[in-house]
Coordinates of C-alpha atoms and ligand atoms in Angstrom, one line a residue:
M1 CA 41.7 111.0 70.1
R2 CA 41.6 108.2 72.7
R3 CA 41.7 109.5 76.3
R4 CA 44.1 107.7 78.6
N5 CA 42.6 106.2 81.7
L6 CA 44.5 107.9 84.5
A7 CA 42.3 106.6 87.3
P8 CA 44.3 104.5 89.8
N9 CA 43.4 101.1 90.9
K10 CA 40.3 101.6 92.8
K11 CA 40.8 99.1 95.5
I12 CA 44.2 100.2 96.6
C13 CA 43.1 103.8 96.4
G14 CA 40.4 102.8 98.9
F15 CA 43.0 101.9 101.5
M16 CA 44.9 105.0 101.0
T17 CA 42.1 107.5 101.2
K18 CA 40.5 105.9 104.2
G19 CA 38.4 109.0 105.1
K20 CA 36.4 108.7 101.9
R21 CA 34.9 105.4 102.9
E22 CA 33.4 103.9 106.0
G23 CA 36.2 101.4 106.7
A24 CA 38.3 98.8 105.1
T25 CA 37.0 95.3 104.5
E26 CA 38.6 92.2 106.1
A27 CA 40.2 91.4 102.8
E28 CA 41.6 94.9 102.4
L29 CA 43.0 94.8 105.9
G30 CA 44.6 91.4 105.2
F31 CA 46.2 92.8 102.1
L32 CA 47.5 95.8 103.9
K33 CA 49.0 93.6 106.7
E34 CA 50.6 91.5 104.0
I35 CA 52.3 94.6 102.5
I36 CA 53.5 95.7 105.9
R37 CA 54.8 92.3 106.6
M38 CA 56.9 92.2 103.4
L39 CA 58.3 95.8 103.6
P40 CA 62.1 95.9 103.4
A41 CA 62.0 98.5 106.2
A42 CA 61.6 97.2 109.7
V43 CA 58.3 98.3 111.2
T44 CA 57.1 97.9 114.8
V45 CA 54.1 99.2 116.7
L46 CA 54.2 99.5 120.4
D47 CA 51.5 100.4 123.0
E48 CA 51.8 102.2 126.2
A49 CA 52.1 99.0 128.2
G50 CA 55.3 98.2 126.2
D51 CA 53.7 95.4 124.2
F52 CA 54.6 95.1 120.6
L53 CA 51.3 95.0 118.6
L54 CA 53.1 94.6 115.3
V55 CA 56.6 93.4 114.3
N56 CA 57.0 92.9 110.6
D57 CA 59.4 90.2 109.1
T58 CA 62.3 92.6 108.6
A59 CA 62.0 94.0 112.2
A60 CA 61.9 90.4 113.5
A61 CA 65.0 89.5 111.6
Q62 CA 66.8 92.7 112.6
L63 CA 66.0 92.4 116.2
G64 CA 66.8 88.7 116.3
M65 CA 63.3 87.7 117.4
Q66 CA 62.6 84.0 117.1
G67 CA 59.0 83.0 117.5
E68 CA 57.7 84.9 120.5
Q69 CA 61.1 84.8 122.2
L70 CA 62.4 88.3 122.9
A71 CA 66.0 88.8 122.0
P72 CA 68.0 91.3 124.2
D73 CA 68.0 93.7 121.4
L74 CA 64.2 93.7 121.4
N75 CA 64.2 94.8 125.1
Q76 CA 66.6 97.5 124.2
R77 CA 64.3 98.6 121.4
R78 CA 61.3 98.5 123.8
A79 CA 63.0 100.8 126.2
A80 CA 63.8 103.3 123.4
C81 CA 60.3 103.1 122.1
L82 CA 58.7 103.7 125.5
Q83 CA 60.9 106.7 126.0
A84 CA 59.8 108.1 122.6
L85 CA 56.2 107.4 123.3
Q86 CA 56.5 109.3 126.6
D87 CA 58.1 112.3 124.9
G88 CA 55.2 112.4 122.5
R89 CA 57.2 113.8 119.6
P90 CA 58.5 112.2 116.5
V91 CA 62.2 111.3 116.7
V92 CA 64.8 110.1 114.3
A93 CA 67.7 108.2 115.9
E94 CA 70.6 105.9 115.0
E95 CA 70.4 102.5 116.7
F96 CA 73.2 100.1 117.1
L97 CA 72.6 96.4 117.3
N98 CA 75.2 93.7 118.0
D99 CA 74.9 90.4 116.2
G100 CA 77.8 88.3 117.4
D101 CA 80.9 90.1 116.0
A102 CA 79.0 92.1 113.5
R103 CA 77.6 95.4 114.4
Q104 CA 74.4 96.6 112.7
V105 CA 73.4 100.3 112.4
L106 CA 69.8 101.2 112.0
L107 CA 68.3 104.6 111.2
T108 CA 64.9 104.6 113.0
T109 CA 62.0 107.0 112.9
H110 CA 59.6 106.8 115.9
R111 CA 56.3 108.5 115.4
P112 CA 53.7 108.6 118.3
V113 CA 50.1 108.3 117.0
R114 CA 46.7 108.2 118.8
I115 CA 44.3 105.7 117.4
A116 CA 41.0 104.8 119.1
D117 CA 42.0 106.5 122.3
R118 CA 45.2 104.6 122.6
N119 CA 48.7 106.0 122.4
L120 CA 50.8 103.9 120.0
L121 CA 54.3 104.3 118.6
I122 CA 55.0 103.4 115.0
S123 CA 58.7 102.8 114.4
A124 CA 60.3 102.3 111.1
S125 CA 64.0 101.4 110.6
T126 CA 66.3 101.1 107.7
D127 CA 69.6 99.3 107.8
I128 CA 72.4 101.8 107.1
T129 CA 75.3 99.5 108.2
G130 CA 76.8 99.5 104.6
Q131 CA 76.6 103.3 104.4
K132 CA 78.2 103.6 107.9
T133 CA 81.0 101.2 107.1
F134 CA 81.7 103.3 104.0
E135 CA 81.7 106.5 106.0
D136 CA 84.1 104.9 108.5
Q137 CA 86.4 103.8 105.7
L138 CA 86.3 107.3 104.3
F139 CA 87.2 108.7 107.7
R140 CA 89.9 106.2 108.3
S141 CA 91.5 106.8 104.9
A142 CA 91.5 110.6 105.5
Y143 CA 93.1 110.3 108.9
Y144 CA 94.9 106.9 109.0
D145 CA 97.3 105.1 106.8
E146 CA 95.7 101.9 105.6
L147 CA 98.9 99.9 105.5
T148 CA 100.5 100.7 108.8
G149 CA 97.5 102.0 110.7
L150 CA 99.5 105.1 111.6
P151 CA 97.8 108.5 111.6
S152 CA 98.0 110.4 108.4
R153 CA 99.9 113.6 107.6
R154 CA 96.7 115.6 108.4
V155 CA 96.7 114.4 111.9
I156 CA 100.3 115.3 112.6
E157 CA 99.9 118.6 110.9
H158 CA 96.8 119.3 113.0
R159 CA 98.7 118.4 116.2
A160 CA 101.7 120.5 115.3
N161 CA 99.4 123.5 114.5
A162 CA 97.7 123.1 117.9
L163 CA 101.1 123.2 119.6
L164 CA 102.2 126.2 117.6
K165 CA 99.0 128.1 118.6
N166 CA 99.5 127.2 122.3
D167 CA 102.1 129.5 123.7
G168 CA 102.6 127.4 126.8
A169 CA 103.2 124.1 124.8
G170 CA 107.0 124.6 124.7
R171 CA 109.6 123.1 122.4
F172 CA 108.9 120.2 120.1
A173 CA 110.8 118.4 117.4
L174 CA 109.7 117.3 113.9
A175 CA 111.7 114.5 112.4
F176 CA 111.5 113.5 108.7
L177 CA 112.4 109.9 108.1
D178 CA 113.1 108.2 104.8
I179 CA 114.0 104.5 104.3
D180 CA 117.2 104.2 102.4
N181 CA 117.1 102.5 99.0
F182 CA 113.5 101.4 99.5
K183 CA 113.1 101.2 95.8
H184 CA 115.8 98.6 95.6
I185 CA 114.2 96.6 98.4
N186 CA 110.9 96.7 96.6
D187 CA 112.4 95.8 93.3
Y188 CA 114.5 93.0 94.7
Y189 CA 112.1 91.3 97.1
G190 CA 108.8 92.4 95.6
H191 CA 106.1 94.8 96.8
S192 CA 104.5 92.6 99.4
V193 CA 107.8 92.3 101.3
G194 CA 108.3 96.1 100.8
D195 CA 104.8 96.6 102.4
A196 CA 105.5 94.2 105.2
L197 CA 108.8 96.1 105.9
L198 CA 107.0 99.4 106.1
V199 CA 104.7 97.9 108.7
E200 CA 107.5 96.4 110.7
I201 CA 109.5 99.7 110.6
A202 CA 106.4 101.6 111.8
K203 CA 106.1 99.1 114.7
R204 CA 109.7 99.5 115.8
L205 CA 109.6 103.2 115.5
S206 CA 106.4 103.4 117.6
R207 CA 107.8 101.2 120.4
D208 CA 109.5 103.9 122.4
L209 CA 107.1 106.8 121.8
R210 CA 105.3 108.6 124.6
E211 CA 101.6 109.2 124.6
S212 CA 102.2 112.8 123.5
D213 CA 104.4 111.9 120.5
I214 CA 103.0 111.1 117.1
L215 CA 104.4 109.0 114.3
S216 CA 102.7 109.2 110.9
R217 CA 103.5 107.8 107.4
I218 CA 103.2 110.6 105.0
S219 CA 103.9 108.8 101.7
G220 CA 105.5 105.7 100.3
D221 CA 108.6 105.3 102.5
E222 CA 108.5 108.6 104.3
F223 CA 107.5 109.1 108.0
L224 CA 107.1 112.2 110.0
L225 CA 107.6 112.0 113.8
L226 CA 106.6 114.7 116.2
L227 CA 108.3 114.6 119.6
H228 CA 106.7 116.7 122.3
P229 CA 107.7 117.9 124.8
V230 CA 111.5 118.1 124.3
V231 CA 114.1 119.8 126.4
S232 CA 117.4 119.9 124.5
D233 CA 118.9 119.1 121.1
L234 CA 121.0 116.5 122.8
E235 CA 118.0 114.6 124.1
V236 CA 116.4 114.6 120.6
A237 CA 119.7 113.5 119.0
E238 CA 120.1 110.6 121.4
F239 CA 116.5 109.5 121.0
M240 CA 116.9 109.5 117.2
Q241 CA 120.1 107.6 117.3
A242 CA 118.6 104.9 119.5
A243 CA 115.5 104.7 117.2
L244 CA 117.7 104.3 114.0
K245 CA 119.9 101.7 115.8
R246 CA 116.8 99.6 116.5
L247 CA 116.0 99.7 112.8
S248 CA 119.4 98.4 111.8
A249 CA 118.7 94.9 113.2
P250 CA 117.4 92.6 110.5
F251 CA 113.7 92.1 109.7
F252 CA 112.5 88.6 109.1
I253 CA 109.8 88.8 106.4
D254 CA 108.4 86.0 104.3
G255 CA 111.5 83.8 105.0
S256 CA 113.9 86.5 104.0
E257 CA 116.3 88.4 106.3
V258 CA 115.8 92.0 105.2
F259 CA 118.2 94.7 106.2
A260 CA 117.0 98.3 106.2
S261 CA 118.3 101.6 107.3
V262 CA 116.6 105.0 107.6
S263 CA 117.9 108.5 107.2
A264 CA 116.4 111.2 109.3
G265 CA 116.4 115.0 109.5
V266 CA 115.2 116.9 112.5
S267 CA 114.0 120.4 113.1
L268 CA 113.1 122.0 116.4
Y269 CA 110.4 124.5 117.3
P270 CA 111.0 127.4 117.8
D271 CA 114.7 127.3 116.8
H272 CA 114.2 126.3 113.1
G273 CA 110.8 127.6 112.2
R274 CA 107.5 128.8 113.5
S275 CA 105.2 127.1 111.0
F276 CA 104.5 123.5 110.3
E277 CA 105.5 123.9 106.7
L278 CA 108.9 125.5 107.5
L279 CA 109.7 123.0 110.2
R280 CA 108.9 120.2 107.8
Q281 CA 110.9 121.7 105.0
N282 CA 114.0 122.2 107.3
A283 CA 113.7 118.6 108.6
D284 CA 113.6 117.6 105.0
I285 CA 116.8 119.6 104.2
A286 CA 118.6 118.0 107.2
M287 CA 117.4 114.6 105.9
Y288 CA 118.7 115.3 102.4
R289 CA 122.1 116.1 103.9
V290 CA 122.2 112.7 105.6
K291 CA 121.3 111.0 102.4
N292 CA 124.2 112.7 100.7
E293 CA 126.6 111.8 103.4
G294 CA 126.1 108.1 103.5
K295 CA 122.6 107.6 104.8
G296 CA 121.4 105.6 107.8
A297 CA 121.9 108.5 110.3
A298 CA 120.1 111.4 111.8
A299 CA 121.0 115.1 111.6
I300 CA 119.5 118.2 113.2
F301 CA 118.9 121.1 110.9
D302 CA 121.4 124.1 110.9
A303 CA 121.7 127.3 108.8
G304 CA 124.6 125.9 106.7
M305 CA 122.2 123.3 105.4
E306 CA 119.8 125.9 104.3
R307 CA 122.6 127.6 102.2
E308 CA 123.4 124.2 100.7
A309 CA 119.8 123.6 99.8
T310 CA 119.6 127.0 98.1
A311 CA 122.6 126.2 96.1
R312 CA 121.2 122.8 95.1
M313 CA 118.0 124.5 94.1
K314 CA 120.0 126.7 91.8
I315 CA 121.6 123.7 90.2
E316 CA 118.1 122.1 89.8
Q317 CA 116.8 125.2 88.1
S318 CA 119.7 125.5 85.8
L319 CA 119.3 121.8 84.8
R320 CA 115.7 122.4 84.1
L321 CA 116.6 125.4 82.0
A322 CA 119.3 123.5 80.2
I323 CA 116.8 120.8 79.2
L324 CA 114.4 123.5 78.0
E325 CA 117.1 125.2 76.0
K326 CA 118.5 121.9 74.8
R327 CA 122.0 122.8 76.0
F328 CA 123.3 119.3 75.7
C329 CA 125.8 117.7 73.3
C330 CA 127.4 114.3 73.0
A331 CA 131.0 113.2 73.2
F332 CA 131.7 109.9 71.5
Q333 CA 134.1 107.2 72.6
A334 CA 135.1 104.3 70.4
K335 CA 134.9 100.6 71.3
V336 CA 138.0 99.2 69.7
D337 CA 139.0 95.7 68.5
I338 CA 142.2 95.3 70.5
R339 CA 143.7 93.0 67.8
T340 CA 143.0 94.9 64.7
Q341 CA 142.5 98.4 66.3
A342 CA 139.3 98.7 64.2
V343 CA 136.4 100.7 65.6
Q344 CA 133.6 98.3 66.3
G345 CA 131.2 100.9 67.7
I346 CA 130.9 104.2 69.6
E347 CA 129.3 105.2 72.8
A348 CA 127.5 108.5 73.1
L349 CA 128.3 110.2 76.4
V350 CA 126.1 113.2 77.2
R351 CA 127.6 116.6 78.2
L352 CA 126.0 119.7 79.5
R353 CA 126.9 123.2 78.5
D354 CA 126.2 125.2 81.7
N355 CA 125.1 128.8 82.1
D356 CA 128.7 130.0 81.7
G357 CA 129.3 127.9 78.7
V358 CA 131.5 125.4 80.6
I359 CA 131.1 121.7 79.5
Q360 CA 130.0 119.5 82.4
A361 CA 130.4 115.7 82.6
P362 CA 127.4 113.6 83.3
G363 CA 128.6 112.8 86.8
S364 CA 127.4 116.2 87.9
F365 CA 123.9 116.0 86.5
V366 CA 122.7 112.6 85.4
N367 CA 121.6 111.5 88.9
L368 CA 119.9 114.8 89.5
A369 CA 118.1 114.5 86.2
V370 CA 116.9 111.0 87.2
E371 CA 115.8 112.4 90.6
L372 CA 113.9 115.3 89.0
G373 CA 112.2 113.2 86.4
L374 CA 114.1 115.0 83.6
I375 CA 116.2 112.0 82.4
D376 CA 113.7 110.8 79.8
D377 CA 113.8 114.2 78.0
L378 CA 117.6 114.1 78.2
T379 CA 117.8 110.6 76.6
H380 CA 115.6 111.7 73.8
L381 CA 117.8 114.8 73.3
V382 CA 120.9 112.5 73.0
L383 CA 119.2 110.4 70.4
A384 CA 118.1 113.5 68.5
E385 CA 121.7 114.7 68.4
I386 CA 122.9 111.4 67.1
V387 CA 120.4 111.4 64.3
R388 CA 121.4 115.0 63.5
S389 CA 125.0 114.0 63.3
I390 CA 124.7 110.7 61.7
D391 CA 126.5 111.8 58.5
A392 CA 129.5 113.0 60.5
I393 CA 129.4 109.9 62.6
N394 CA 129.5 107.7 59.5
E395 CA 132.3 109.7 58.1
M396 CA 134.4 109.5 61.3
F397 CA 133.7 106.1 62.5
G398 CA 132.4 104.2 59.5
P399 CA 128.8 103.4 58.6
E400 CA 129.0 100.0 60.2
A401 CA 129.9 101.2 63.7
S402 CA 127.3 100.4 66.3
I403 CA 126.1 103.4 68.3
S404 CA 125.5 102.9 72.1
I405 CA 123.2 105.0 74.2
N406 CA 123.2 104.9 78.0
V407 CA 119.9 104.5 79.7
A408 CA 119.4 104.8 83.4
A409 CA 118.2 101.7 85.3
S410 CA 115.0 103.5 86.4
Q411 CA 114.2 104.2 82.7
A412 CA 115.1 100.7 81.7
G413 CA 112.4 99.3 84.0
N414 CA 109.8 101.8 82.9
P415 CA 107.8 100.3 80.0
E416 CA 106.2 103.6 79.1
F417 CA 109.4 105.4 78.5
M418 CA 111.0 102.4 76.8
R419 CA 108.1 102.1 74.4
S420 CA 108.4 105.7 73.4
F421 CA 112.2 105.4 73.2
A422 CA 112.0 102.2 71.1
Q423 CA 109.6 103.9 68.8
A424 CA 112.0 106.9 68.4
L425 CA 114.9 104.4 67.7
E426 CA 112.8 102.7 65.0
E427 CA 111.8 106.0 63.5
T428 CA 115.5 106.9 62.9
G429 CA 115.3 104.3 60.0
F430 CA 118.5 102.6 61.3
P431 CA 117.5 100.9 64.6
K432 CA 119.8 98.0 64.1
R433 CA 122.8 100.2 64.6
F434 CA 121.8 101.1 68.1
M435 CA 122.7 99.5 71.3
I436 CA 121.2 100.3 74.7
E437 CA 123.6 100.3 77.7
V438 CA 122.0 99.6 81.1
T439 CA 123.6 98.7 84.4
E440 CA 123.1 95.2 85.7
D441 CA 120.6 96.4 88.3
A442 CA 118.0 96.7 85.5
F443 CA 118.3 93.0 84.9
V444 CA 118.3 91.5 88.3
T445 CA 115.7 93.7 90.1
K446 CA 112.1 92.7 89.7
T447 CA 111.3 95.3 87.0
R448 CA 109.7 94.5 83.7
F449 CA 113.0 95.1 81.8
Q450 CA 113.9 91.5 81.1
S451 CA 110.3 90.2 80.4
E452 CA 108.8 93.1 78.5
I453 CA 111.4 95.5 77.3
V454 CA 114.2 93.3 76.1
P455 CA 111.8 91.5 73.7
M456 CA 110.5 94.8 72.4
L457 CA 114.1 96.0 71.6
R458 CA 114.9 92.7 70.0
R459 CA 111.9 93.0 67.7
I460 CA 113.3 96.2 66.2
G461 CA 116.9 94.9 66.2
V462 CA 118.3 97.2 68.9
G463 CA 121.2 95.5 70.8
I464 CA 121.4 95.3 74.6
S465 CA 124.6 95.9 76.6
I466 CA 125.2 95.4 80.4
D467 CA 127.2 98.4 81.5
D468 CA 129.7 98.6 84.4
F469 CA 129.3 94.9 85.1
G470 CA 130.7 93.6 88.4
I471 CA 129.9 96.5 90.7
G472 CA 126.1 96.3 90.9
Y473 CA 123.9 94.0 92.8
S474 CA 124.0 91.0 90.6
S475 CA 126.0 87.8 91.0
L476 CA 127.8 85.9 88.4
S477 CA 125.1 83.2 88.5
A478 CA 122.6 85.9 87.6
L479 CA 124.3 86.3 84.3
A480 CA 122.8 83.0 83.2
D481 CA 119.3 84.5 83.2
I482 CA 120.2 87.6 81.4
T483 CA 119.7 87.9 77.7
A484 CA 122.1 90.6 76.5
D485 CA 124.4 91.0 73.5
E486 CA 127.3 92.6 75.2
I487 CA 128.8 92.9 78.6
K488 CA 131.1 95.7 79.6
I489 CA 133.4 94.9 82.5
D490 CA 133.7 97.8 84.9
R491 CA 136.8 99.9 84.9
S492 CA 137.6 98.9 88.5
F493 CA 138.5 95.4 87.3
I494 CA 140.6 96.6 84.3
T495 CA 142.7 99.2 86.1
D496 CA 146.1 97.6 86.7
I497 CA 144.7 94.2 85.8
H498 CA 148.2 92.9 85.0
K499 CA 149.2 93.4 88.6
R500 CA 146.1 92.0 90.3
P501 CA 145.7 88.2 90.4
R502 CA 142.2 88.4 92.0
S503 CA 140.8 90.7 89.3
Q504 CA 142.4 88.4 86.7
G505 CA 140.5 85.4 88.2
I506 CA 137.2 87.4 88.2
L507 CA 137.9 88.5 84.6
R508 CA 138.5 84.9 83.5
A509 CA 135.2 83.8 85.1
I510 CA 133.2 86.6 83.5
E511 CA 134.9 85.9 80.2
S512 CA 134.1 82.2 80.1
L513 CA 130.5 82.7 81.3
S514 CA 129.9 85.4 78.7
E515 CA 131.4 83.3 76.0
A516 CA 129.1 80.4 76.9
L517 CA 126.1 82.7 76.8
G518 CA 127.2 84.3 73.5
M519 CA 127.8 87.8 74.8
T520 CA 130.6 90.0 73.5
V521 CA 132.9 91.1 76.3
I522 CA 134.2 94.7 76.4
A523 CA 136.8 95.9 78.8
E524 CA 136.0 99.4 80.1
G525 CA 138.5 102.1 81.1
L526 CA 141.6 100.7 79.5
E527 CA 144.3 103.3 80.1
T528 CA 147.7 101.7 79.7
F529 CA 149.7 99.7 77.4
E530 CA 150.3 97.1 80.2
E531 CA 146.6 96.6 80.7
L532 CA 146.2 96.1 76.9
A533 CA 149.2 93.7 76.8
Y534 CA 147.6 91.7 79.6
L535 CA 144.3 91.4 77.9
Q536 CA 145.9 90.4 74.6
A537 CA 148.2 87.9 76.1
A538 CA 146.1 86.3 78.9
T539 CA 142.5 86.6 77.7
R540 CA 140.3 86.1 74.7
I541 CA 138.7 89.5 75.2
R542 CA 138.4 91.2 71.8
Y543 CA 137.1 94.7 72.6
A544 CA 138.1 97.5 74.8
Q545 CA 137.2 101.1 75.5
G546 CA 139.3 103.6 77.3
Y547 CA 141.7 106.5 77.3
Y548 CA 144.4 104.3 75.9
F549 CA 142.6 104.4 72.6
S550 CA 140.7 107.6 72.9
R551 CA 139.0 109.9 75.3
P552 CA 135.4 110.7 74.5
V553 CA 135.6 113.3 71.8
F554 CA 133.3 115.8 70.1
L555 CA 132.8 115.3 66.4
E556 CA 134.0 118.8 65.7
E557 CA 137.2 118.1 67.6
L558 CA 137.8 115.0 65.5
R559 CA 137.3 117.0 62.3
S560 CA 139.8 119.7 63.2
A561 CA 142.3 117.1 64.5
A562 CA 142.2 115.2 61.2
P563 CA 141.9 117.6 58.3
R564 CA 141.9 114.9 55.8
T565 CA 138.6 113.7 57.1
S566 CA 137.0 116.6 55.2
E567 CA 137.5 114.5 52.1
S568 CA 134.9 112.0 51.5
R569 CA 135.2 108.6 53.0
V570 CA 134.9 107.0 49.6
S571 CA 138.0 108.7 48.3
I572 CA 139.9 107.8 51.5
A573 CA 138.8 104.2 51.2
G574 CA 139.9 104.3 47.6
R575 CA 143.3 105.4 48.7
L576 CA 143.6 102.9 51.4
P577 CA 141.8 99.9 50.1
Q578 CA 143.1 97.5 52.7
Q579 CA 141.5 99.4 55.5
T580 CA 137.7 99.6 55.3
R581 CA 137.3 100.6 59.0
P582 CA 138.9 103.4 60.9
T583 CA 141.5 102.4 63.4
Y584 CA 143.2 103.8 66.4
S585 CA 146.9 103.8 67.1
R586 CA 148.3 104.8 70.4
A587 CA 150.9 107.2 69.1
Q588 CA 148.7 109.2 66.8
G589 CA 145.3 108.9 68.3
Y590 CA 142.6 108.8 65.7
R591 CA 143.9 107.5 62.3
R592 CA 142.4 106.1 59.2
Ligands
C2E601 P1 129.6 104.8 81.4 O1 128.5 104.5 80.5 O2 130.2 103.6 82.1 O3 130.7 105.5 80.5 C1 132.0 105.4 80.7 C2 132.6 106.5 81.5 O4 133.9 106.3 81.8 C3 132.6 107.8 80.7 O5 132.5 108.9 81.7 C4 133.9 107.9 80.1 O6 134.4 109.2 79.8 C5 134.8 107.3 81.2 N1 135.9 106.6 80.7 C6 136.1 106.0 79.5 N2 137.3 105.5 79.4 C7 138.0 105.8 80.5 C8 139.3 105.5 81.0 O7 140.1 105.0 80.4 N3 139.6 106.0 82.3 C9 138.7 106.6 83.0 N4 139.0 107.1 84.2 N5 137.4 106.9 82.6 C10 137.1 106.5 81.3 P2 131.4 110.0 81.6 O8 131.3 110.5 80.2 O9 131.8 111.0 82.6 O10 130.1 109.3 81.9 C11 129.9 108.8 83.2 C12 128.6 108.0 83.2 O11 127.5 108.9 83.0 C13 128.5 107.0 82.2 O12 129.2 105.8 82.5 C14 127.0 106.7 82.1 O13 126.6 105.8 83.1 C15 126.5 108.1 82.4 N6 126.0 108.7 81.2 C16 126.7 109.3 80.2 N7 125.8 109.7 79.2 C17 124.6 109.3 79.6 C18 123.3 109.5 79.0 O14 123.1 110.0 77.9 N8 122.2 109.0 79.7 C19 122.4 108.4 80.9 N9 121.4 107.9 81.6 N10 123.6 108.2 81.5 C20 124.7 108.7 80.8
MG602 MG1 128.0 103.3 79.2
MG603 MG1 130.4 101.8 82.0

């Protein structure tokens, strides 16, 4: 077996183990100097007189030494070295050098040595500027908000806790502020304007604060404000009112005039809580009340609000439970051809069976479901019920009838949900019968609905309908950019249309634009014969939906109302060959 030669290079070994040999040769010393010169660490050697005996290349560069010229930093280094030499002990210290605007941080080890009766100091430094910058960033991100530069939640919490511990600190107020409809602003103007708005709002809010007050951004569009000291509720209320008023003046950002408003809830220590968490929670409850009562104002917490919050909590819990237990069902409302009375399609409208078995309309829970992130599950439940009932649907409304499902605007702009929903629609085996109803906001705000989701639905043959048109944020001119199959004119335009010339004008404009763009127009909420007569006589609108034809109904209701429907459709069609589609008549309601 061959032995490996483990002996190190003899010559280098000679330098390292100086004691074993008499001394280094000239060549060896030159070699050693060369190594020291090239070291990436800065090395200097200083004698007792303060003269540098050695400054390697890295040290010269770090200390800004040109030729024999001593830079100011070198003098600073000399003073530090002389001190270390006097102390006679090794030291490790951080050094700060200024190079123009840039600041350099060095970690330096000074080691006094005695060589040939001389006291010398060997100093070696490593540049740790990068590491320091990183540490600073970490510190800042833990304690400051990067966007606005405001202190973080931790800072305000720490300060509040300090006040809570200090008996003599007295009263203080905690205000929870939330920008109204910030999501709309972000969607409409884009995120960079949204960010700039946050910065401007932070500036305006900070303007009138005292040294002892703290404003912090705690997340997205939420701020927390600590006011200390405070004397009375009135003083706090007045301050908040003035602050919110300042925010109502327009912001000029990126060439746009942006209007914003903020809702605020305030709690006071010790009146509304003796811990930071409770005070924050109660300020949040007060803020929630403002949001529900029209936004853009401030309210101070009171006990009544707490009761409300508890009641709301109960509703939330029961909604979560209802989703878990799938206690939802659908009512169906027909879209009717106003000339032939034929059912062109149906819309599924979700209903909730509450804890007491009472049926609730979506007005009481859909927004809450959106807020709680439960709406996606709910929409899948609606689709599942349609699939389960498809035979009955075909029997009642005909196998050709399109089936519309409502999708909230927030879902429509969420590609992840829409992908899963499109897949579920495709898996039904009859995706072409479906139509998705979304409000116009989904089209005009800067979400990915139009660019990504519409093409995805088109690929599988699902139709797209604009619901409640005319009451959202879009303008008529925005219609030109929208690619939808159907447009449903909001009930507010249809009600008493025969008596309202202005609505008639709007209707005509929507009608001709939609026609030019190839969209089917549906009048929503048609309730009276007069409204129908107007549509028939004065417009080319073909379809309508409304109580005049039928309220939303459950399939079971329809079955029991029309006993003949228990017979098969084929036999009915056989008896009434001229009518292949079900129709509505005003007098009898549903009729075949
Ligand atoms: P929508 O999609 O605009 O549905 C029409 C609403 O108007 C329905 O209320 C319907 O019952 C009502 N309606 C129909 N004809 C008339 C009429 O002639 N007069 C009057 N006064 N009202 C009429 P509903 O069922 O209470 O639904 C309210 C809203 O809830 C729906 O408005 C829709 O935006 C939403 N919604 C319903 N189901 C779902 C769902 O599954 N998912 C989502 N995200 N939203 C849903
Ligand atoms: Mg709808
Ligand atoms: Mg509608």
